[in-house]
Amino acid sequence: MVSSSFAAGMTLAVMVLPAISDTKGRRPTAIAALLSTAIGFFAQGLVLRWDMGFSSFLLARFVTGLFAGCNPIFKAYLADVVPSRLLASFMVYREAAATIAFIVGPTLGGYLASGPLSTSGPLFATAFAHLLAAAALASCMEESIDFRGSLPIRPTTTTKSTAEDAQPSTSSTKEETTSWNMVLLSFALSLLYVVGQSCFSSFFALLVKDRFGLTPRGIGVISTAFAVLALLFQLLLYRPLLRRFGLPSTGFLGALALAAGLAGLGAPTWPLWLSATFYAFGVALFPATIPTLLARAVPKTRRGVALGAESIVNNVCRVISPIFLASLYSQRPGLAFQVSGSLMLVVATALAVLASSPRDENGTSILPDQSITFLDFS
C-alpha cells in the first residue's frame, strides 16, 4: 500500500505534467513539480512524526505522487538541448546518476532512520533534496522551448564533436514529423523491458535466498556490488561502444546481455556472478535506447506527451507484470527469469533489425512509415 499509493499518484502525474511542459515550458513545470514534491515529502515526515495514522500517511503519499512526474520532463529537456548524436550518451549519464542514487540512498536512509528523527528522517531529507533540485533548476536551467519559434537553447560543451554533432537535431528543422512506427516500436520494446526489469527487482532477492540461503545482509551486499558494476559499465564502456556501433546496435548488445543474464539466473547450473554480470552489462547499455529513439521520433513540442505516455505504459506494466511473474515463480523459480529472458531476446531481435535499416542524415536508423507532419513557422 505504501508503494502503491505513491505509484498511483505518479501515474496521474506523468499523464499531465509532461504535457504541460510541452505548452508552458520545461523549466517552470519542473520547478513547480519539484517544489510540490518537496512539500509532499515534508508532509509525510510530519504525519509520521506526529503519529497521525496510516491512512493519513497513505493520503500524503498519494498527493505527493501527483507531482512526481519530472522524469519524462528531464528526458524531454535533454532531447531538446543535446545534439542528436550525443543524446544517447547524455541519457546514460542520467541513468548513471540514478544508479548512484540507488547505491547511496539506502545507506543514507538507513543512517537517518536510526537517528533522532527516526523514520521521518529520510522523508525530511528527501524533501530537502527536492528543494535543492528546484533551486538548482531555478538558477541554472534555461528554457529549452521558445514558443516564438526559435531553436531550442543548446548549452556550450567542451566535448569534442563532429560538425554533424553541432548541427540542430532533426527535431529543430522547419518541418517536423512524428514517426508512428518508431513510436509504437519504442512503446512495445519498453513494455517488454519493464517485464524483465520487474522480474529482477521483484524476484532476484527471493531467488538467491531460496537457492543459496543468503541473509538479507548478504543480498544487500550483492545488490550493491552489481549496482556499482553497472555504474562502471555505464561510465566507462557505453560511450565508446555507442561511437563504434551506433544506438540500435548498442541497444541490441544491451538487450542481448539482459536476456543472457535473466536466462542464466533461471538456470541453476549458471554461476550467479556470471548471470548478474551479464545483467549489469545490459542495464548499462540498454535503458537509454528507448527514450532516445522515442525523443527522436516526435517533434520537440510533443516530447513531453510521448515520454509521459511511455512512463504510463511502464507504470501499468510494473503493477501487472509481477502478478504474472509470481505465478511462474510459484511453478518453478527459474521459469519467471527464463520467460523474461525470452522477452528480452525478442527486444534484441527487433533492435538487430532496426540496426540494419536505412539511416537518416544524422546516422539514426529509420523505419518506413506514414509520418504525420507538424509545421514549425520559425
Coordinates of C-alpha atoms in Angstrom, one line a residue, residues 18-357:
P18 CA 4.9 16.3 -19.3
A19 CA 2.1 17.5 -21.5
I20 CA 2.1 20.8 -19.5
S21 CA 5.8 21.1 -20.1
D22 CA 5.2 21.0 -23.9
T23 CA 2.9 24.0 -23.7
K24 CA 4.1 26.0 -20.7
G25 CA 7.8 25.2 -20.8
R26 CA 10.0 22.5 -19.2
R27 CA 11.6 24.9 -16.7
P28 CA 8.6 26.3 -14.8
T29 CA 6.8 22.9 -14.9
A30 CA 9.8 21.0 -13.5
I31 CA 10.5 23.6 -10.8
A32 CA 6.8 23.7 -9.7
A33 CA 6.7 19.9 -9.6
L34 CA 9.9 19.6 -7.5
L35 CA 8.7 22.2 -5.0
S36 CA 5.3 20.5 -4.7
T37 CA 7.0 17.1 -4.2
A38 CA 9.3 18.6 -1.6
I39 CA 6.2 19.8 0.3
G40 CA 4.7 16.4 0.0
F41 CA 7.6 14.5 1.4
F42 CA 7.9 17.0 4.3
A43 CA 4.2 16.5 5.0
Q44 CA 4.8 12.7 5.0
G45 CA 7.5 13.2 7.6
L46 CA 5.2 15.3 9.7
V47 CA 2.5 12.7 9.5
L48 CA 4.9 10.1 10.9
R49 CA 6.4 12.5 13.4
W50 CA 3.0 13.4 14.8
D51 CA 1.6 9.9 14.6
M52 CA -1.4 10.9 12.6
G53 CA -2.2 7.4 11.4
F54 CA -1.6 5.1 8.5
S55 CA -4.5 6.4 6.4
S56 CA -3.2 10.0 6.6
F57 CA 0.3 8.7 5.6
L58 CA -1.1 7.0 2.5
L59 CA -3.1 10.1 1.6
A60 CA 0.1 12.2 1.9
R61 CA 1.9 9.6 -0.3
F62 CA -0.7 9.7 -2.9
V63 CA -0.8 13.6 -3.0
T64 CA 3.0 13.7 -3.2
G65 CA 2.9 11.3 -6.2
L66 CA 0.6 13.6 -8.0
F67 CA 3.6 15.9 -8.6
A68 CA 6.3 13.3 -9.1
G69 CA 6.3 13.5 -12.9
C70 CA 9.6 15.1 -13.6
N71 CA 11.4 12.1 -15.1
P72 CA 9.8 12.4 -18.6
I73 CA 10.3 16.2 -18.4
F74 CA 14.0 15.8 -17.8
K75 CA 14.3 13.3 -20.7
A76 CA 12.4 15.7 -22.9
Y77 CA 14.7 18.5 -21.9
L78 CA 17.8 16.5 -22.7
A79 CA 16.4 15.7 -26.1
D80 CA 15.7 19.5 -26.6
V81 CA 19.2 20.8 -25.8
V82 CA 21.6 18.0 -26.6
P83 CA 22.7 17.4 -30.3
S84 CA 21.2 14.3 -31.7
R85 CA 24.4 12.3 -31.9
L86 CA 25.2 12.9 -28.3
L87 CA 21.7 12.3 -26.9
A88 CA 22.1 8.7 -26.0
S89 CA 25.3 9.4 -24.1
F90 CA 23.6 12.1 -22.0
M91 CA 20.6 9.7 -21.4
V92 CA 23.1 7.2 -20.0
Y93 CA 24.7 9.9 -17.7
R94 CA 21.1 10.5 -16.4
E95 CA 20.8 6.7 -15.8
A96 CA 24.2 6.7 -14.1
A97 CA 23.0 9.5 -11.7
A98 CA 20.0 7.3 -10.9
T99 CA 22.3 4.3 -10.2
I100 CA 24.4 6.4 -7.9
A101 CA 21.3 7.4 -6.0
F102 CA 20.3 3.8 -5.7
I103 CA 23.7 3.0 -4.2
V104 CA 23.9 5.9 -1.8
G105 CA 20.2 6.3 -1.0
P106 CA 19.5 3.1 1.0
T107 CA 22.7 3.6 3.1
L108 CA 21.9 7.2 3.8
G109 CA 18.3 6.5 4.5
G110 CA 19.2 3.7 7.0
Y111 CA 21.5 6.1 8.8
L112 CA 18.9 8.8 9.1
A113 CA 16.2 6.4 10.1
S114 CA 18.4 5.3 13.1
G115 CA 18.9 8.9 14.2
P116 CA 16.8 11.2 16.4
L117 CA 14.1 11.8 13.7
S118 CA 13.5 8.1 13.3
T119 CA 11.5 7.1 10.2
S120 CA 10.7 10.8 9.5
G121 CA 14.4 11.5 8.9
P122 CA 14.7 10.0 5.3
L123 CA 11.4 11.8 4.3
F124 CA 12.7 15.2 5.6
A125 CA 16.0 14.6 3.8
T126 CA 14.1 13.7 0.5
A127 CA 12.1 16.9 0.8
F128 CA 15.4 18.9 1.3
A129 CA 16.9 17.2 -1.8
H130 CA 13.9 18.2 -3.9
L131 CA 14.2 21.8 -2.6
L132 CA 17.9 21.8 -3.7
A133 CA 17.0 20.4 -7.1
A134 CA 14.3 23.1 -7.6
A135 CA 16.8 25.8 -6.6
A136 CA 19.4 24.4 -9.0
L137 CA 16.9 24.5 -11.8
A138 CA 15.8 28.0 -11.0
S139 CA 19.4 29.3 -11.0
C140 CA 20.9 27.2 -13.8
M141 CA 18.3 25.9 -16.2
E142 CA 17.4 27.8 -19.3
E143 CA 14.1 27.1 -21.1
S144 CA 14.5 24.8 -24.0
I145 CA 11.3 25.6 -25.9
D146 CA 10.9 29.1 -27.3
F147 CA 7.3 29.4 -28.2
R148 CA 8.1 32.3 -30.6
G149 CA 9.6 29.6 -32.8
S150 CA 13.3 29.9 -32.4
L151 CA 15.6 26.9 -32.0
P152 CA 16.0 25.3 -28.6
I153 CA 18.8 26.7 -26.5
R154 CA 21.9 24.5 -26.5
P155 CA 24.5 24.5 -23.7
T156 CA 28.1 25.1 -24.5
T157 CA 30.2 22.0 -24.1
T158 CA 33.9 21.1 -24.1
T159 CA 33.2 17.7 -25.6
K160 CA 34.9 17.2 -28.9
S161 CA 32.3 16.5 -31.5
T162 CA 32.0 16.4 -35.2
A163 CA 30.4 19.1 -37.4
E164 CA 27.3 16.9 -37.5
D165 CA 27.1 17.0 -33.7
A166 CA 26.9 20.8 -33.8
Q167 CA 24.0 20.8 -36.2
P168 CA 20.5 21.0 -34.8
S169 CA 18.8 17.7 -34.4
T170 CA 16.1 16.7 -36.8
S171 CA 13.5 18.0 -34.4
S172 CA 14.8 21.5 -34.9
T173 CA 14.0 21.7 -38.6
K174 CA 11.2 23.8 -40.1
E175 CA 9.1 20.7 -40.7
E176 CA 8.9 18.1 -38.0
T177 CA 7.2 14.7 -38.3
T178 CA 6.0 12.1 -35.9
S179 CA 7.3 8.6 -36.9
W180 CA 4.4 6.5 -35.6
N181 CA 6.2 3.2 -36.5
M182 CA 9.1 4.2 -34.3
V183 CA 6.8 5.5 -31.5
L184 CA 4.8 2.2 -31.4
L185 CA 8.1 0.1 -31.6
S186 CA 9.5 2.1 -28.7
F187 CA 6.5 1.5 -26.6
A188 CA 6.5 -2.2 -27.3
L189 CA 10.2 -2.6 -26.6
S190 CA 9.8 -0.5 -23.4
L191 CA 7.0 -2.7 -22.2
L192 CA 9.0 -5.9 -22.7
Y193 CA 12.0 -4.4 -21.0
V194 CA 9.9 -3.5 -18.0
V195 CA 8.7 -7.1 -17.6
G196 CA 12.4 -8.2 -17.4
Q197 CA 13.2 -5.3 -15.1
S198 CA 10.3 -6.2 -12.8
C199 CA 11.4 -9.8 -12.7
F200 CA 14.8 -8.9 -11.5
S201 CA 13.7 -6.2 -9.0
S202 CA 10.9 -8.4 -7.6
F203 CA 12.4 -11.9 -7.5
F204 CA 16.2 -11.6 -7.5
A205 CA 16.4 -11.3 -3.7
L206 CA 13.9 -14.2 -3.3
L207 CA 15.8 -16.4 -5.8
V208 CA 19.2 -16.0 -4.2
K209 CA 17.6 -16.6 -0.8
D210 CA 15.9 -19.8 -1.9
R211 CA 18.8 -21.1 -4.0
F212 CA 21.8 -20.0 -1.8
G213 CA 20.3 -19.3 1.6
L214 CA 21.6 -15.8 1.7
T215 CA 20.7 -13.5 4.5
P216 CA 19.2 -10.0 3.9
R217 CA 22.6 -8.5 4.6
G218 CA 24.2 -10.8 2.0
I219 CA 21.6 -10.0 -0.5
G220 CA 22.1 -6.3 0.1
V221 CA 25.9 -6.6 -0.4
I222 CA 25.4 -8.5 -3.7
S223 CA 22.8 -6.0 -5.0
T224 CA 25.0 -3.0 -4.1
A225 CA 28.1 -4.7 -5.7
F226 CA 26.3 -5.3 -9.0
A227 CA 24.8 -1.8 -9.0
V228 CA 28.4 -0.4 -8.7
L229 CA 29.4 -2.7 -11.6
A230 CA 26.6 -1.4 -13.7
L231 CA 27.7 2.1 -12.9
L232 CA 31.2 1.4 -14.0
F233 CA 29.9 -0.1 -17.3
Q234 CA 27.8 3.0 -17.8
L235 CA 30.6 5.4 -17.3
L236 CA 33.5 3.5 -19.0
L237 CA 32.0 1.4 -21.7
Y238 CA 28.8 2.9 -23.0
R239 CA 30.1 5.9 -25.0
P240 CA 33.0 4.0 -26.7
L241 CA 30.5 1.3 -27.8
L242 CA 28.0 3.9 -28.9
R243 CA 30.6 5.6 -31.1
R244 CA 31.7 2.3 -32.5
F245 CA 28.4 0.7 -33.2
G246 CA 25.6 3.3 -33.1
L247 CA 22.5 3.4 -31.0
P248 CA 20.4 0.5 -32.2
S249 CA 23.4 -1.9 -32.2
T250 CA 24.5 -0.8 -28.7
G251 CA 20.9 -1.3 -27.5
F252 CA 21.0 -4.7 -29.2
L253 CA 24.1 -5.7 -27.2
G254 CA 22.4 -4.4 -24.0
A255 CA 19.2 -6.3 -24.7
L256 CA 21.2 -9.5 -25.5
A257 CA 23.1 -9.2 -22.3
L258 CA 19.9 -8.7 -20.3
A259 CA 18.4 -11.8 -22.0
A260 CA 21.5 -13.8 -21.1
G261 CA 21.6 -12.5 -17.6
L262 CA 17.9 -13.3 -16.9
A263 CA 18.0 -16.7 -18.6
G264 CA 21.2 -17.5 -16.6
L265 CA 19.6 -16.6 -13.3
G266 CA 16.8 -19.0 -14.3
A267 CA 19.3 -21.8 -14.9
P268 CA 20.7 -23.4 -11.6
T269 CA 23.8 -24.5 -13.4
W270 CA 24.9 -21.0 -14.3
P271 CA 27.2 -19.2 -11.8
L272 CA 25.4 -16.4 -10.0
W273 CA 28.3 -13.9 -10.7
L274 CA 28.2 -14.6 -14.4
S275 CA 24.5 -14.1 -14.8
A276 CA 24.5 -11.0 -12.7
T277 CA 27.4 -9.6 -14.6
F278 CA 25.6 -10.1 -17.9
Y279 CA 22.6 -8.3 -16.4
A280 CA 24.6 -5.4 -15.1
F281 CA 26.2 -5.0 -18.5
G282 CA 22.8 -5.0 -20.1
V283 CA 21.5 -2.4 -17.6
A284 CA 24.4 -0.2 -18.5
L285 CA 23.8 -0.4 -22.3
F286 CA 20.1 -0.8 -22.9
P287 CA 17.9 1.7 -20.9
A288 CA 19.0 4.8 -22.8
T289 CA 17.9 3.3 -26.1
I290 CA 14.2 3.6 -25.8
P291 CA 13.9 7.3 -24.6
T292 CA 16.4 8.3 -27.2
L293 CA 14.6 6.6 -30.1
L294 CA 11.3 7.9 -28.8
A295 CA 12.5 11.5 -28.4
R296 CA 13.9 11.4 -31.9
A297 CA 10.6 10.2 -33.3
V298 CA 8.5 13.1 -32.2
P299 CA 8.6 16.9 -32.6
K300 CA 10.2 18.8 -29.7
T301 CA 6.8 20.3 -28.6
R302 CA 5.4 16.8 -28.2
R303 CA 8.2 15.0 -26.5
G304 CA 6.7 15.6 -23.0
V305 CA 3.5 13.9 -24.1
A306 CA 5.3 11.0 -25.8
L307 CA 7.7 10.3 -22.9
G308 CA 4.9 10.8 -20.4
A309 CA 2.8 8.2 -22.2
E310 CA 5.8 5.8 -22.2
S311 CA 6.0 6.3 -18.4
I312 CA 2.3 5.5 -18.0
V313 CA 2.7 2.3 -20.0
N314 CA 5.7 1.3 -17.9
N315 CA 4.0 2.1 -14.6
V316 CA 0.9 0.0 -15.5
C317 CA 3.2 -2.8 -16.6
R318 CA 5.1 -2.6 -13.3
V319 CA 1.8 -3.2 -11.5
I320 CA 0.6 -6.1 -13.7
S321 CA 3.8 -8.0 -14.6
P322 CA 4.8 -9.0 -11.0
I323 CA 1.5 -10.8 -10.7
F324 CA 2.1 -12.8 -13.9
L325 CA 5.7 -13.4 -13.0
A326 CA 4.7 -14.6 -9.4
S327 CA 2.5 -17.3 -10.9
L328 CA 5.5 -18.5 -13.0
Y329 CA 7.8 -18.3 -10.0
S330 CA 5.4 -20.4 -7.9
Q331 CA 5.6 -23.2 -10.6
R332 CA 9.4 -23.1 -10.8
P333 CA 11.6 -20.3 -9.6
G334 CA 13.8 -20.2 -12.7
L335 CA 10.7 -20.1 -15.0
A336 CA 10.0 -16.4 -14.4
F337 CA 13.5 -15.5 -15.2
Q338 CA 13.6 -17.7 -18.3
V339 CA 10.4 -16.2 -19.7
S340 CA 11.7 -12.7 -19.0
G341 CA 14.9 -13.5 -20.8
S342 CA 13.0 -14.8 -23.8
L343 CA 11.1 -11.5 -24.0
M344 CA 14.4 -9.6 -23.9
L345 CA 15.6 -11.8 -26.7
V346 CA 12.6 -10.5 -28.7
V347 CA 13.7 -7.0 -27.9
A348 CA 17.3 -7.8 -29.1
T349 CA 16.0 -9.2 -32.3
A350 CA 13.9 -6.1 -33.0
L351 CA 16.9 -3.8 -32.4
A352 CA 19.0 -6.0 -34.7
V353 CA 16.5 -5.4 -37.5
L354 CA 16.5 -1.7 -36.7
A355 CA 20.2 -1.6 -36.8
S356 CA 20.2 -2.9 -40.3
S357 CA 17.5 -0.5 -41.5

